[in-house]
């Protein structure tokens, strides 16, 4: 099967640090072009990553590429994605997929009507330790899931970022909840394999921010599982996702993709050897994500991230922000 | 005489407690109470009947012993007789003497299986719809009269033959075999009846053979029984002594006193032993040799000792190394036995040789160890373990000890480590053996082989233990090696206190050809060290070359940056 010609829209930190290196490493990908609103920066990035062309407008990709990574500020995701899909380009859209439920629905509809594929870049799902955790949960090693807890984030200033859109509501569409919290909500929905029936939310604001800088979300799922998820732009968090079940628990590091700690009183190895610290082998989650995207597109198979899960995740965010629900409206 | 089984069951407790399900009661009772080294099963009446009913259906020969104080006395004096009792499928207590001996050690055998009550009641229960019985023993004519009484009591008891006890030769065995009874009652008295059963059971193959003492005389009405109140007050022995004082005074007065004395001494010395230094191996390893035992009877005994795996899933791990027809046959017998004993359990076979045997025909499923998962180990820091280990199951390992240049004698510990090799660990064998022991020690290990390694003409032997490291020690002893010379045993001993291995295990033959010569082991070790050294040197040289290659570029960059500055 021929390689997918890829374009990258938005050359910020996520593209230059993760997506472009992952695309270059992937054998199924030919990097065809990069796009950035700043044309000179786009040209520099194209030179650095060996892309033959660079543009200032994403529409230039239509007809030139098979697929594109959309990694622009959050409020632009929906328009860019819909235009690319309509132009016959498969899209891997960075998280958060969009800032409102209406946008998410519009994007999913655009994909359905265009016969092109759309996947949201919830990269943590492709982290080897979390993928193994999902397998453990699905195989029942931990019993029925009763509780999940996770925390992610740290002081915002310590990270180098080229586009500082996150502080402003009109670009980001929300605060730490949509930036980091969305990872945790997506993981919780995925691991619980159920839709949240109840949502509780609390947040805090730092001076100089239009959006929340600290968020805590409580979820109750239809199957009875509960989750407490914390995301912060101010406090260092544990960066770990813990799942407790009726038969044991497991904690996966969100920063060290090979670390997973497990105890299950059903597992023979834990009954004899106690808590096990697993060292999970596997590639970078961005590499795995791109490889999965390419494989699913080429074989026309469903993505690991399902539209219903994306809808459930944006529903939680909408409810946290107190927006009226689609079915309530 | 009123011998209703309900009356007997009233006296037993384990199987009839209200509010306790029979399955749970049977599981609770699935331990063994050792009195003067005779393993008694603390079953209630119902549980014992069910156990014996299971034997009827198994198609294999079993020996059931009703042991009284006299039996214990004989067993104490005569080691060979004791072995017969130890090899029996089921030993039940008969009489107040054994109860007292048990009580001296602080143990309890709740139900009293008085042979004269229990055997007819057992036959009545088994006779629904029908049971074929052979009566052998007592004076001429007595067995026939006893047969008439039994038939009159229950129509389902079909007496297929009788023979008096004045002829005990091979023709009796031939006659019994010809009529194929399901239950054989042998009334030759202790210890002759047990010895006769042990000697002839391999040829007659009766599903259940029971030594019944004076039962036929009672059934024929030749000897009167004590009144009911006397029996209930546990004083039947006083009555019998009064009726036959010349025959019984020595047995009852001297014999019983001796047994109680020995039991008291045993209980006292058990208490004095500190739990850290108790040499236990003979109690924790059962062995048998092909001439006198079968693997099935050993498994029955292991069941009596409470060693059989529990739970709803059992994995039988069949070692790949040293695979032979014997090993496969042993695994098949085990699977069949487990299938019958635990009809609801799921039995999976992890055949590490990848051989083509059809386990499905035996009611088991073949499984793979699954992919490897990395965990932090102790002897091996980066260990890969099979995914299977994260599931819930009981594990039985079947293996053949064998000579090995690396391990000298590769035993159960090394066999368990095969599952780790199967997922790609390439470490030192002893370190892997320790990790397999630490993380996935088997609930039961069965070793099998021939007295001379690899010699199909030599007698087969089996050894069963709930302890992998204990089994290896015992097998090493039998093979003439000090256990601590086995690297795997040493690897375990480095991390945990090993149980002592003091006495040789009865019925385990001397094993020849099981140990690689010491010089081969030394050579193999030197070769391994040399290979590891060369590998390290090569790696160092490669790394040095790579680093030297970086120097010109580094110098160039430094010079260029200086020039720019």
mmCIF file of C-alpha atoms in Angstrom, chain B residues 75-326:
data_model
loop_
_atom_site.group_PDB
_atom_site.id
_atom_site.type_symbol
_atom_site.label_atom_id
_atom_site.label_comp_id
_atom_site.label_asym_id
_atom_site.label_seq_id
_atom_site.Cartn_x
_atom_site.Cartn_y
_atom_site.Cartn_z
ATOM 1 C CA UNK B 75 1.394 -50.069 62.068
ATOM 2 C CA UNK B 76 3.663 -48.743 64.793
ATOM 3 C CA UNK B 77 5.569 -52.027 65.045
ATOM 4 C CA UNK B 78 5.656 -52.885 61.349
ATOM 5 C CA UNK B 79 6.955 -50.262 58.922
ATOM 6 C CA UNK B 80 5.780 -52.185 55.851
ATOM 7 C CA UNK B 81 2.279 -52.396 57.225
ATOM 8 C CA UNK B 82 2.369 -48.691 58.007
ATOM 9 C CA UNK B 83 3.306 -47.990 54.389
ATOM 10 C CA UNK B 84 0.257 -49.940 53.262
ATOM 11 C CA UNK B 85 -1.910 -47.659 55.394
ATOM 12 C CA UNK B 86 -0.069 -44.587 54.128
ATOM 13 C CA UNK B 87 -0.698 -45.667 50.541
ATOM 14 C CA UNK B 88 -4.381 -46.381 51.128
ATOM 15 C CA UNK B 89 -6.906 -44.145 49.388
ATOM 16 C CA UNK B 90 -8.851 -43.515 52.600
ATOM 17 C CA UNK B 91 -8.140 -44.282 56.262
ATOM 18 C CA UNK B 92 -11.091 -43.850 58.635
ATOM 19 C CA UNK B 93 -11.089 -44.163 62.386
ATOM 20 C CA UNK B 94 -12.767 -47.122 63.995
ATOM 21 C CA UNK B 95 -13.162 -47.021 67.722
ATOM 22 C CA UNK B 96 -12.574 -44.989 70.801
ATOM 23 C CA UNK B 97 -8.865 -45.854 71.035
ATOM 24 C CA UNK B 98 -8.016 -43.882 67.884
ATOM 25 C CA UNK B 99 -10.190 -41.014 69.064
ATOM 26 C CA UNK B 100 -8.221 -40.851 72.298
ATOM 27 C CA UNK B 101 -4.901 -41.073 70.449
ATOM 28 C CA UNK B 102 -6.008 -38.157 68.235
ATOM 29 C CA UNK B 103 -7.191 -36.163 71.230
ATOM 30 C CA UNK B 104 -3.774 -36.548 72.860
ATOM 31 C CA UNK B 105 -2.320 -34.573 69.965
ATOM 32 C CA UNK B 106 -5.106 -32.005 70.219
ATOM 33 C CA UNK B 107 -6.756 -33.239 67.023
ATOM 34 C CA UNK B 108 -10.213 -34.463 66.314
ATOM 35 C CA UNK B 109 -11.686 -37.234 64.207
ATOM 36 C CA UNK B 110 -15.343 -36.509 64.622
ATOM 37 C CA UNK B 111 -16.991 -39.543 63.129
ATOM 38 C CA UNK B 112 -16.521 -43.050 64.444
ATOM 39 C CA UNK B 113 -16.609 -45.511 61.549
ATOM 40 C CA UNK B 114 -17.284 -48.677 63.510
ATOM 41 C CA UNK B 115 -16.750 -51.312 60.827
ATOM 42 C CA UNK B 116 -19.691 -53.436 61.903
ATOM 43 C CA UNK B 117 -22.058 -50.476 61.562
ATOM 44 C CA UNK B 118 -20.398 -48.531 58.802
ATOM 45 C CA UNK B 119 -19.840 -51.247 56.215
ATOM 46 C CA UNK B 120 -23.476 -52.451 56.008
ATOM 47 C CA UNK B 121 -24.695 -48.832 56.048
ATOM 48 C CA UNK B 122 -22.210 -47.956 53.297
ATOM 49 C CA UNK B 123 -23.360 -50.899 51.192
ATOM 50 C CA UNK B 124 -26.981 -49.864 51.628
ATOM 51 C CA UNK B 125 -26.169 -46.399 50.383
ATOM 52 C CA UNK B 126 -24.125 -47.700 47.470
ATOM 53 C CA UNK B 127 -26.861 -50.224 46.671
ATOM 54 C CA UNK B 128 -29.085 -47.559 45.184
ATOM 55 C CA UNK B 129 -29.669 -48.954 42.624
ATOM 56 C CA UNK B 130 -27.221 -51.837 42.919
ATOM 57 C CA UNK B 131 -23.734 -52.703 44.102
ATOM 58 C CA UNK B 132 -21.765 -55.862 43.369
ATOM 59 C CA UNK B 133 -20.039 -57.189 46.490
ATOM 60 C CA UNK B 134 -17.619 -60.023 47.140
ATOM 61 C CA UNK B 135 -17.209 -61.384 50.652
ATOM 62 C CA UNK B 136 -13.881 -62.965 51.413
ATOM 63 C CA UNK B 137 -12.732 -64.249 54.791
ATOM 64 C CA UNK B 138 -13.859 -65.730 58.108
ATOM 65 C CA UNK B 139 -14.504 -69.430 58.780
ATOM 66 C CA UNK B 140 -16.156 -71.663 56.145
ATOM 67 C CA UNK B 141 -19.848 -70.912 55.821
ATOM 68 C CA UNK B 142 -19.696 -67.609 57.691
ATOM 69 C CA UNK B 143 -19.322 -65.448 54.588
ATOM 70 C CA UNK B 144 -22.334 -67.164 53.001
ATOM 71 C CA UNK B 145 -24.439 -66.504 56.103
ATOM 72 C CA UNK B 146 -23.259 -62.900 56.153
ATOM 73 C CA UNK B 147 -24.156 -62.610 52.467
ATOM 74 C CA UNK B 148 -27.685 -63.801 53.221
ATOM 75 C CA UNK B 149 -28.056 -61.168 55.961
ATOM 76 C CA UNK B 150 -26.823 -58.427 53.655
ATOM 77 C CA UNK B 151 -29.170 -59.475 50.862
ATOM 78 C CA UNK B 152 -32.067 -59.553 53.292
ATOM 79 C CA UNK B 153 -31.267 -56.012 54.442
ATOM 80 C CA UNK B 154 -31.196 -54.452 51.017
ATOM 81 C CA UNK B 155 -32.195 -55.870 47.667
ATOM 82 C CA UNK B 156 -29.621 -53.761 45.814
ATOM 83 C CA UNK B 157 -26.688 -55.496 47.489
ATOM 84 C CA UNK B 158 -25.756 -58.155 44.975
ATOM 85 C CA UNK B 159 -23.289 -60.622 46.467
ATOM 86 C CA UNK B 160 -21.375 -61.895 43.446
ATOM 87 C CA UNK B 161 -19.261 -64.374 45.391
ATOM 88 C CA UNK B 162 -18.029 -65.524 48.762
ATOM 89 C CA UNK B 163 -14.903 -67.303 49.844
ATOM 90 C CA UNK B 164 -13.794 -68.337 53.300
ATOM 91 C CA UNK B 165 -10.537 -67.113 54.714
ATOM 92 C CA UNK B 166 -8.866 -70.485 54.990
ATOM 93 C CA UNK B 167 -7.559 -70.254 51.458
ATOM 94 C CA UNK B 168 -5.856 -67.020 50.549
ATOM 95 C CA UNK B 169 -3.827 -67.995 47.526
ATOM 96 C CA UNK B 170 -3.767 -66.720 43.977
ATOM 97 C CA UNK B 171 -6.869 -68.681 42.964
ATOM 98 C CA UNK B 172 -8.956 -66.524 45.314
ATOM 99 C CA UNK B 173 -7.617 -63.439 43.555
ATOM 100 C CA UNK B 174 -8.370 -65.024 40.178
ATOM 101 C CA UNK B 175 -11.935 -65.822 41.274
ATOM 102 C CA UNK B 176 -12.494 -62.286 42.508
ATOM 103 C CA UNK B 177 -11.129 -60.833 39.320
ATOM 104 C CA UNK B 178 -13.376 -63.070 37.260
ATOM 105 C CA UNK B 179 -16.613 -61.922 38.912
ATOM 106 C CA UNK B 180 -15.582 -58.226 38.880
ATOM 107 C CA UNK B 181 -17.115 -57.017 42.145
ATOM 108 C CA UNK B 182 -17.340 -53.278 42.851
ATOM 109 C CA UNK B 183 -16.730 -53.698 46.552
ATOM 110 C CA UNK B 184 -14.558 -56.383 48.117
ATOM 111 C CA UNK B 185 -14.903 -57.040 51.836
ATOM 112 C CA UNK B 186 -11.907 -58.854 53.280
ATOM 113 C CA UNK B 187 -12.288 -60.335 56.768
ATOM 114 C CA UNK B 188 -8.894 -61.763 57.625
ATOM 115 C CA UNK B 189 -8.189 -59.586 60.683
ATOM 116 C CA UNK B 190 -5.472 -56.951 61.176
ATOM 117 C CA UNK B 191 -2.931 -56.824 59.710
ATOM 118 C CA UNK B 192 -3.475 -59.710 57.291
ATOM 119 C CA UNK B 193 -6.503 -58.267 55.517
ATOM 120 C CA UNK B 194 -4.725 -55.001 54.664
ATOM 121 C CA UNK B 195 -1.610 -56.854 53.557
ATOM 122 C CA UNK B 196 -3.698 -59.178 51.394
ATOM 123 C CA UNK B 197 -5.479 -56.223 49.763
ATOM 124 C CA UNK B 198 -2.221 -54.343 49.132
ATOM 125 C CA UNK B 199 -0.648 -57.450 47.627
ATOM 126 C CA UNK B 200 -3.541 -58.428 45.376
ATOM 127 C CA UNK B 201 -5.219 -55.151 44.498
ATOM 128 C CA UNK B 202 -2.912 -54.590 41.471
ATOM 129 C CA UNK B 203 -4.192 -57.850 39.962
ATOM 130 C CA UNK B 204 -7.803 -57.926 41.129
ATOM 131 C CA UNK B 205 -8.401 -54.195 40.423
ATOM 132 C CA UNK B 206 -11.530 -53.911 42.584
ATOM 133 C CA UNK B 207 -12.707 -50.269 42.790
ATOM 134 C CA UNK B 208 -13.107 -50.439 46.575
ATOM 135 C CA UNK B 209 -11.502 -53.035 48.845
ATOM 136 C CA UNK B 210 -12.169 -52.797 52.582
ATOM 137 C CA UNK B 211 -10.746 -54.842 55.420
ATOM 138 C CA UNK B 212 -13.692 -55.529 57.731
ATOM 139 C CA UNK B 213 -12.316 -57.630 60.621
ATOM 140 C CA UNK B 214 -15.022 -59.589 62.362
ATOM 141 C CA UNK B 215 -17.933 -58.163 60.361
ATOM 142 C CA UNK B 216 -18.979 -61.478 58.823
ATOM 143 C CA UNK B 217 -19.171 -63.110 62.249
ATOM 144 C CA UNK B 218 -21.511 -60.383 63.435
ATOM 145 C CA UNK B 219 -23.631 -60.465 60.305
ATOM 146 C CA UNK B 220 -23.873 -64.258 60.529
ATOM 147 C CA UNK B 221 -24.940 -63.932 64.147
ATOM 148 C CA UNK B 222 -21.987 -65.978 65.425
ATOM 149 C CA UNK B 223 -20.799 -63.262 67.804
ATOM 150 C CA UNK B 224 -23.327 -61.184 69.737
ATOM 151 C CA UNK B 225 -23.032 -57.405 69.651
ATOM 152 C CA UNK B 226 -23.085 -55.191 72.687
ATOM 153 C CA UNK B 227 -26.428 -53.671 73.658
ATOM 154 C CA UNK B 228 -27.204 -50.309 72.051
ATOM 155 C CA UNK B 229 -26.727 -48.244 75.225
ATOM 156 C CA UNK B 230 -23.287 -49.738 75.717
ATOM 157 C CA UNK B 231 -22.258 -48.912 72.147
ATOM 158 C CA UNK B 232 -23.533 -45.377 72.486
ATOM 159 C CA UNK B 233 -21.495 -45.008 75.661
ATOM 160 C CA UNK B 234 -18.428 -46.112 73.615
ATOM 161 C CA UNK B 235 -18.109 -49.223 75.752
ATOM 162 C CA UNK B 236 -18.514 -51.918 73.132
ATOM 163 C CA UNK B 237 -14.936 -52.989 73.718
ATOM 164 C CA UNK B 238 -15.776 -53.835 77.336
ATOM 165 C CA UNK B 239 -18.573 -56.111 76.145
ATOM 166 C CA UNK B 240 -16.379 -57.792 73.554
ATOM 167 C CA UNK B 241 -13.657 -58.301 76.124
ATOM 168 C CA UNK B 242 -16.183 -59.914 78.429
ATOM 169 C CA UNK B 243 -17.400 -62.213 75.624
ATOM 170 C CA UNK B 244 -13.984 -63.261 74.295
ATOM 171 C CA UNK B 245 -11.534 -62.494 77.114
ATOM 172 C CA UNK B 246 -8.900 -65.045 76.107
ATOM 173 C CA UNK B 247 -8.630 -63.779 72.525
ATOM 174 C CA UNK B 248 -8.857 -60.062 73.218
ATOM 175 C CA UNK B 249 -7.324 -59.222 76.589
ATOM 176 C CA UNK B 250 -3.864 -58.654 75.213
ATOM 177 C CA UNK B 251 -5.112 -56.610 72.282
ATOM 178 C CA UNK B 252 -7.416 -54.394 74.318
ATOM 179 C CA UNK B 253 -5.517 -53.947 77.532
ATOM 180 C CA UNK B 254 -1.857 -54.078 76.475
ATOM 181 C CA UNK B 255 -2.184 -53.056 72.826
ATOM 182 C CA UNK B 256 -4.417 -50.036 73.366
ATOM 183 C CA UNK B 257 -2.302 -48.816 76.268
ATOM 184 C CA UNK B 258 0.793 -49.057 74.079
ATOM 185 C CA UNK B 259 -0.863 -47.073 71.290
ATOM 186 C CA UNK B 260 -1.984 -44.366 73.667
ATOM 187 C CA UNK B 261 1.502 -44.207 75.137
ATOM 188 C CA UNK B 262 3.100 -43.824 71.695
ATOM 189 C CA UNK B 263 0.502 -41.229 70.719
ATOM 190 C CA UNK B 264 1.201 -39.282 73.904
ATOM 191 C CA UNK B 265 4.955 -39.375 73.237
ATOM 192 C CA UNK B 266 4.353 -38.253 69.632
ATOM 193 C CA UNK B 267 2.126 -35.385 70.764
ATOM 194 C CA UNK B 268 4.637 -34.316 73.401
ATOM 195 C CA UNK B 269 7.606 -34.352 71.003
ATOM 196 C CA UNK B 270 5.547 -32.453 68.384
ATOM 197 C CA UNK B 271 4.952 -29.719 70.911
ATOM 198 C CA UNK B 272 8.599 -29.562 71.913
ATOM 199 C CA UNK B 273 9.816 -29.062 68.354
ATOM 200 C CA UNK B 274 10.190 -25.428 67.428
ATOM 201 C CA UNK B 275 8.249 -24.717 64.254
ATOM 202 C CA UNK B 276 11.381 -23.315 62.573
ATOM 203 C CA UNK B 277 13.310 -26.559 62.775
ATOM 204 C CA UNK B 278 10.677 -29.186 62.145
ATOM 205 C CA UNK B 279 12.040 -31.514 59.493
ATOM 206 C CA UNK B 280 8.910 -31.995 57.447
ATOM 207 C CA UNK B 281 9.828 -33.346 54.053
ATOM 208 C CA UNK B 282 8.407 -36.800 54.411
ATOM 209 C CA UNK B 283 5.075 -35.293 55.389
ATOM 210 C CA UNK B 284 5.128 -32.944 52.424
ATOM 211 C CA UNK B 285 6.302 -35.276 49.689
ATOM 212 C CA UNK B 286 4.405 -38.387 48.700
ATOM 213 C CA UNK B 287 6.218 -40.888 46.541
ATOM 214 C CA UNK B 288 5.428 -44.196 44.971
ATOM 215 C CA UNK B 289 7.133 -46.784 42.838
ATOM 216 C CA UNK B 290 5.470 -48.588 39.962
ATOM 217 C CA UNK B 291 5.700 -52.047 41.526
ATOM 218 C CA UNK B 292 3.665 -51.249 44.610
ATOM 219 C CA UNK B 293 1.642 -48.151 43.776
ATOM 220 C CA UNK B 294 -0.037 -46.284 40.991
ATOM 221 C CA UNK B 295 -0.078 -42.591 40.251
ATOM 222 C CA UNK B 296 -3.825 -42.623 40.837
ATOM 223 C CA UNK B 297 -3.411 -43.956 44.367
ATOM 224 C CA UNK B 298 -0.788 -41.292 45.052
ATOM 225 C CA UNK B 299 -3.128 -38.632 43.767
ATOM 226 C CA UNK B 300 -5.868 -40.004 45.997
ATOM 227 C CA UNK B 301 -3.480 -39.716 48.915
ATOM 228 C CA UNK B 302 -2.526 -36.204 47.893
ATOM 229 C CA UNK B 303 -6.250 -35.460 47.910
ATOM 230 C CA UNK B 304 -6.541 -36.969 51.360
ATOM 231 C CA UNK B 305 -3.725 -34.698 52.497
ATOM 232 C CA UNK B 306 -5.641 -31.671 51.204
ATOM 233 C CA UNK B 307 -3.081 -30.914 48.497
ATOM 234 C CA UNK B 308 -5.320 -30.999 45.474
ATOM 235 C CA UNK B 309 -5.818 -27.643 43.788
ATOM 236 C CA UNK B 310 -8.974 -25.726 44.571
ATOM 237 C CA UNK B 311 -10.922 -23.099 42.720
ATOM 238 C CA UNK B 312 -12.724 -23.032 39.435
ATOM 239 C CA UNK B 313 -9.715 -22.954 37.163
ATOM 240 C CA UNK B 314 -6.694 -25.242 37.171
ATOM 241 C CA UNK B 315 -3.699 -24.907 34.911
ATOM 242 C CA UNK B 316 -1.658 -28.061 34.382
ATOM 243 C CA UNK B 317 1.803 -26.999 33.275
ATOM 244 C CA UNK B 318 3.587 -29.788 31.427
ATOM 245 C CA UNK B 319 7.340 -29.294 31.276
ATOM 246 C CA UNK B 320 8.853 -29.213 27.828
ATOM 247 C CA UNK B 321 12.343 -30.332 28.767
ATOM 248 C CA UNK B 322 12.829 -34.031 29.270
ATOM 249 C CA UNK B 323 9.553 -34.774 27.587
ATOM 250 C CA UNK B 324 8.884 -38.484 27.334
ATOM 251 C CA UNK B 325 5.956 -40.842 26.956
ATOM 252 C CA UNK B 326 6.062 -41.260 30.748
#
